C-alpha cells in the first residue's frame, strides 16, 4: 500500500502550470514537515517534501494555499527518472496529493472566517457516502 499523510507549512505559494499535450492543470509546491525532536537534538528539524497536485486539486491549491500556511494532505509517493540533454540521469521522489486540507485554525489564518472551502479532493465532487460538510461554528446538530 502506498499512502502518505502529511501536515506542514508551505515554503512558497504553489506554482500552477498546464501540460502542453492535453492542457491538464498541475501544481507543485514544497511542504516543510517538522520531525519529532529527540532529547539529543533539542530543536525540531524539518523535512522539505516536494508535492505535486493534478487537475482540480491543483487549481484549488493554487487558488487557496499561500506561503507559510499550514496544510494537510493525503497522497502517494511517486518516483521518476529522466535523462537530461547531457545524458545524465536524474531521480525525483515526490508526493502526489489526492486530498488537500486547510490545517490552520480559523482564528489563526489571515482573513479570519472567509468563505473559502475547507477541503478538496477529486473524489469529493462525486462522493455519495452520505456525509455532508457542516459549518464548524454552528451550534445546531444535523439530527
PDB file of C-alpha atoms in Angstrom:
ATOM      1  CA  UNK A   1       0.000   0.000   0.000  1.00  0.00           C
ATOM      2  CA  UNK A   2       1.330   3.428  -0.958  1.00  0.00           C
ATOM      3  CA  UNK A   3      -0.407   6.080   1.171  1.00  0.00           C
ATOM      4  CA  UNK A   4       1.071   9.229   2.708  1.00  0.00           C
ATOM      5  CA  UNK A   5      -0.491  11.636   5.204  1.00  0.00           C
ATOM      6  CA  UNK A   6       1.440  14.876   5.812  1.00  0.00           C
ATOM      7  CA  UNK A   7       0.905  18.125   7.658  1.00  0.00           C
ATOM      8  CA  UNK A   8       3.261  21.056   7.342  1.00  0.00           C
ATOM      9  CA  UNK A   9       3.759  24.607   6.144  1.00  0.00           C
ATOM     10  CA  UNK A  10       4.155  25.771   2.564  1.00  0.00           C
ATOM     11  CA  UNK A  11       7.614  27.166   1.820  1.00  0.00           C
ATOM     12  CA  UNK A  12       6.220  29.310  -1.037  1.00  0.00           C
ATOM     13  CA  UNK A  13       2.998  29.779  -2.977  1.00  0.00           C
ATOM     14  CA  UNK A  14       2.048  26.798  -5.186  1.00  0.00           C
ATOM     15  CA  UNK A  15       3.054  27.149  -8.833  1.00  0.00           C
ATOM     16  CA  UNK A  16       0.330  26.247 -11.337  1.00  0.00           C
ATOM     17  CA  UNK A  17       1.050  25.303 -14.932  1.00  0.00           C
ATOM     18  CA  UNK A  18      -0.688  23.311 -17.646  1.00  0.00           C
ATOM     19  CA  UNK A  19       0.688  20.351 -19.580  1.00  0.00           C
ATOM     20  CA  UNK A  20       1.371  21.002 -23.248  1.00  0.00           C
ATOM     21  CA  UNK A  21      -0.271  17.825 -24.527  1.00  0.00           C
ATOM     22  CA  UNK A  22      -3.774  17.929 -23.070  1.00  0.00           C
ATOM     23  CA  UNK A  23      -3.786  21.181 -21.050  1.00  0.00           C
ATOM     24  CA  UNK A  24      -4.034  19.397 -17.667  1.00  0.00           C
ATOM     25  CA  UNK A  25      -3.523  21.559 -14.575  1.00  0.00           C
ATOM     26  CA  UNK A  26      -0.547  20.636 -12.374  1.00  0.00           C
ATOM     27  CA  UNK A  27       0.561  22.475  -9.232  1.00  0.00           C
ATOM     28  CA  UNK A  28       3.839  21.978  -7.421  1.00  0.00           C
ATOM     29  CA  UNK A  29       4.907  23.178  -4.009  1.00  0.00           C
ATOM     30  CA  UNK A  30       7.134  22.222  -1.105  1.00  0.00           C
ATOM     31  CA  UNK A  31       5.872  21.337   2.350  1.00  0.00           C
ATOM     32  CA  UNK A  32       8.096  21.819   5.419  1.00  0.00           C
ATOM     33  CA  UNK A  33       7.150  18.961   7.759  1.00  0.00           C
ATOM     34  CA  UNK A  34       8.569  19.010  11.288  1.00  0.00           C
ATOM     35  CA  UNK A  35      10.204  15.901  12.698  1.00  0.00           C
ATOM     36  CA  UNK A  36       9.788  14.957  16.314  1.00  0.00           C
ATOM     37  CA  UNK A  37      12.656  16.408  18.319  1.00  0.00           C
ATOM     38  CA  UNK A  38      14.737  13.955  20.313  1.00  0.00           C
ATOM     39  CA  UNK A  39      16.327  14.730  23.661  1.00  0.00           C
ATOM     40  CA  UNK A  40      19.760  14.953  21.987  1.00  0.00           C
ATOM     41  CA  UNK A  41      18.700  17.325  19.215  1.00  0.00           C
ATOM     42  CA  UNK A  42      16.610  19.696  21.311  1.00  0.00           C
ATOM     43  CA  UNK A  43      15.308  21.760  18.393  1.00  0.00           C
ATOM     44  CA  UNK A  44      12.827  20.201  15.950  1.00  0.00           C
ATOM     45  CA  UNK A  45      14.079  19.626  12.419  1.00  0.00           C
ATOM     46  CA  UNK A  46      12.048  19.770   9.232  1.00  0.00           C
ATOM     47  CA  UNK A  47      11.932  17.715   6.072  1.00  0.00           C
ATOM     48  CA  UNK A  48      11.189  19.613   2.867  1.00  0.00           C
ATOM     49  CA  UNK A  49       8.937  17.423   0.745  1.00  0.00           C
ATOM     50  CA  UNK A  50       8.065  18.124  -2.893  1.00  0.00           C
ATOM     51  CA  UNK A  51       4.329  17.887  -3.589  1.00  0.00           C
ATOM     52  CA  UNK A  52       2.513  17.638  -6.928  1.00  0.00           C
ATOM     53  CA  UNK A  53      -1.255  18.039  -7.378  1.00  0.00           C
ATOM     54  CA  UNK A  54      -3.207  17.476 -10.583  1.00  0.00           C
ATOM     55  CA  UNK A  55      -6.454  18.729 -12.187  1.00  0.00           C
ATOM     56  CA  UNK A  56      -8.994  20.395  -9.868  1.00  0.00           C
ATOM     57  CA  UNK A  57      -6.848  19.690  -6.793  1.00  0.00           C
ATOM     58  CA  UNK A  58      -4.019  21.656  -8.460  1.00  0.00           C
ATOM     59  CA  UNK A  59      -6.299  24.607  -9.182  1.00  0.00           C
ATOM     60  CA  UNK A  60      -7.636  24.513  -5.600  1.00  0.00           C
ATOM     61  CA  UNK A  61      -4.096  24.564  -4.151  1.00  0.00           C
ATOM     62  CA  UNK A  62      -3.019  27.472  -6.326  1.00  0.00           C
ATOM     63  CA  UNK A  63      -6.150  29.469  -5.512  1.00  0.00           C
ATOM     64  CA  UNK A  64      -6.342  28.977  -1.729  1.00  0.00           C
ATOM     65  CA  UNK A  65      -2.880  27.967  -0.435  1.00  0.00           C
ATOM     66  CA  UNK A  66      -0.205  30.566   0.340  1.00  0.00           C
ATOM     67  CA  UNK A  67       3.336  30.622   1.683  1.00  0.00           C
ATOM     68  CA  UNK A  68       3.539  29.900   5.418  1.00  0.00           C
ATOM     69  CA  UNK A  69       0.072  28.380   5.629  1.00  0.00           C
ATOM     70  CA  UNK A  70      -0.293  25.061   7.442  1.00  0.00           C
ATOM     71  CA  UNK A  71      -1.934  22.401   5.297  1.00  0.00           C
ATOM     72  CA  UNK A  72      -2.553  18.680   5.462  1.00  0.00           C
ATOM     73  CA  UNK A  73      -2.734  16.258   2.579  1.00  0.00           C
ATOM     74  CA  UNK A  74      -3.287  12.630   1.710  1.00  0.00           C
ATOM     75  CA  UNK A  75      -1.498  11.175  -1.281  1.00  0.00           C
ATOM     76  CA  UNK A  76       1.055   8.685  -2.528  1.00  0.00           C
ATOM     77  CA  UNK A  77       4.813   8.597  -3.053  1.00  0.00           C
ATOM     78  CA  UNK A  78       5.971   8.602  -6.661  1.00  0.00           C
ATOM     79  CA  UNK A  79       9.472   8.246  -8.085  1.00  0.00           C
ATOM     80  CA  UNK A  80      10.519   9.347 -11.568  1.00  0.00           C
ATOM     81  CA  UNK A  81      13.703   9.320 -13.604  1.00  0.00           C
ATOM     82  CA  UNK A  82      14.717  11.172 -16.730  1.00  0.00           C
ATOM     83  CA  UNK A  83      17.838  11.859 -18.768  1.00  0.00           C
ATOM     84  CA  UNK A  84      18.849  15.459 -19.433  1.00  0.00           C
ATOM     85  CA  UNK A  85      20.389  16.845 -22.639  1.00  0.00           C
ATOM     86  CA  UNK A  86      23.868  15.777 -21.485  1.00  0.00           C
ATOM     87  CA  UNK A  87      22.737  12.192 -20.907  1.00  0.00           C
ATOM     88  CA  UNK A  88      22.843  12.484 -17.122  1.00  0.00           C
ATOM     89  CA  UNK A  89      20.121  10.548 -15.305  1.00  0.00           C
ATOM     90  CA  UNK A  90      18.027  12.418 -12.704  1.00  0.00           C
ATOM     91  CA  UNK A  91      15.917  10.845  -9.948  1.00  0.00           C
ATOM     92  CA  UNK A  92      12.972  12.531  -8.233  1.00  0.00           C
ATOM     93  CA  UNK A  93      10.828  11.381  -5.327  1.00  0.00           C
ATOM     94  CA  UNK A  94       7.671  13.381  -4.691  1.00  0.00           C
ATOM     95  CA  UNK A  95       4.232  13.064  -3.134  1.00  0.00           C
ATOM     96  CA  UNK A  96       1.204  13.201  -5.425  1.00  0.00           C
ATOM     97  CA  UNK A  97      -1.599  14.874  -3.439  1.00  0.00           C
ATOM     98  CA  UNK A  98      -5.013  13.258  -3.816  1.00  0.00           C
ATOM     99  CA  UNK A  99      -6.723  15.209  -0.990  1.00  0.00           C
ATOM    100  CA  UNK A 100      -5.759  18.601   0.437  1.00  0.00           C
ATOM    101  CA  UNK A 101      -6.951  20.310   3.627  1.00  0.00           C
ATOM    102  CA  UNK A 102      -6.526  23.585   5.492  1.00  0.00           C
ATOM    103  CA  UNK A 103      -4.788  22.852   8.818  1.00  0.00           C
ATOM    104  CA  UNK A 104      -4.544  26.382  10.291  1.00  0.00           C
ATOM    105  CA  UNK A 105      -7.180  27.341  12.818  1.00  0.00           C
ATOM    106  CA  UNK A 106      -9.816  29.774  11.561  1.00  0.00           C
ATOM    107  CA  UNK A 107      -8.732  32.316  14.182  1.00  0.00           C
ATOM    108  CA  UNK A 108      -5.056  31.942  13.225  1.00  0.00           C
ATOM    109  CA  UNK A 109      -5.479  32.247   9.475  1.00  0.00           C
ATOM    110  CA  UNK A 110      -5.466  35.582   7.685  1.00  0.00           C
ATOM    111  CA  UNK A 111      -8.825  36.952   6.667  1.00  0.00           C
ATOM    112  CA  UNK A 112     -10.486  35.027   9.543  1.00  0.00           C
ATOM    113  CA  UNK A 113     -13.687  33.316   8.533  1.00  0.00           C
ATOM    114  CA  UNK A 114     -13.625  33.694   4.772  1.00  0.00           C
ATOM    115  CA  UNK A 115     -15.950  31.684   2.610  1.00  0.00           C
ATOM    116  CA  UNK A 116     -13.245  29.508   1.027  1.00  0.00           C
ATOM    117  CA  UNK A 117     -13.867  25.750   1.034  1.00  0.00           C
ATOM    118  CA  UNK A 118     -12.089  23.924   3.859  1.00  0.00           C
ATOM    119  CA  UNK A 119     -11.082  20.805   1.886  1.00  0.00           C
ATOM    120  CA  UNK A 120     -10.858  19.472  -1.645  1.00  0.00           C
ATOM    121  CA  UNK A 121     -10.315  16.093  -3.207  1.00  0.00           C
ATOM    122  CA  UNK A 122     -11.024  14.798  -6.686  1.00  0.00           C
ATOM    123  CA  UNK A 123     -13.370  12.163  -5.265  1.00  0.00           C
ATOM    124  CA  UNK A 124     -15.364  14.590  -3.084  1.00  0.00           C
ATOM    125  CA  UNK A 125     -17.088  16.108  -6.074  1.00  0.00           C
ATOM    126  CA  UNK A 126     -18.875  12.858  -6.912  1.00  0.00           C
ATOM    127  CA  UNK A 127     -18.975  11.208  -3.490  1.00  0.00           C
ATOM    128  CA  UNK A 128     -22.314   9.888  -2.298  1.00  0.00           C
ATOM    129  CA  UNK A 129     -21.205   8.483   1.051  1.00  0.00           C
ATOM    130  CA  UNK A 130     -23.995  10.248   2.941  1.00  0.00           C
ATOM    131  CA  UNK A 131     -21.752  12.786   4.704  1.00  0.00           C
ATOM    132  CA  UNK A 132     -22.243  16.480   4.172  1.00  0.00           C
ATOM    133  CA  UNK A 133     -19.947  19.362   5.135  1.00  0.00           C
ATOM    134  CA  UNK A 134     -21.136  21.427   8.068  1.00  0.00           C
ATOM    135  CA  UNK A 135     -20.172  24.828   9.385  1.00  0.00           C
ATOM    136  CA  UNK A 136     -17.872  24.234  12.365  1.00  0.00           C
ATOM    137  CA  UNK A 137     -19.100  27.408  14.073  1.00  0.00           C
ATOM    138  CA  UNK A 138     -22.725  26.271  14.038  1.00  0.00           C
ATOM    139  CA  UNK A 139     -24.300  25.171  17.317  1.00  0.00           C
ATOM    140  CA  UNK A 140     -27.013  23.205  15.539  1.00  0.00           C
ATOM    141  CA  UNK A 141     -26.685  19.460  15.067  1.00  0.00           C
ATOM    142  CA  UNK A 142     -27.904  17.943  11.782  1.00  0.00           C
ATOM    143  CA  UNK A 143     -30.150  15.428  13.582  1.00  0.00           C
TER     144      UNK A 143
END
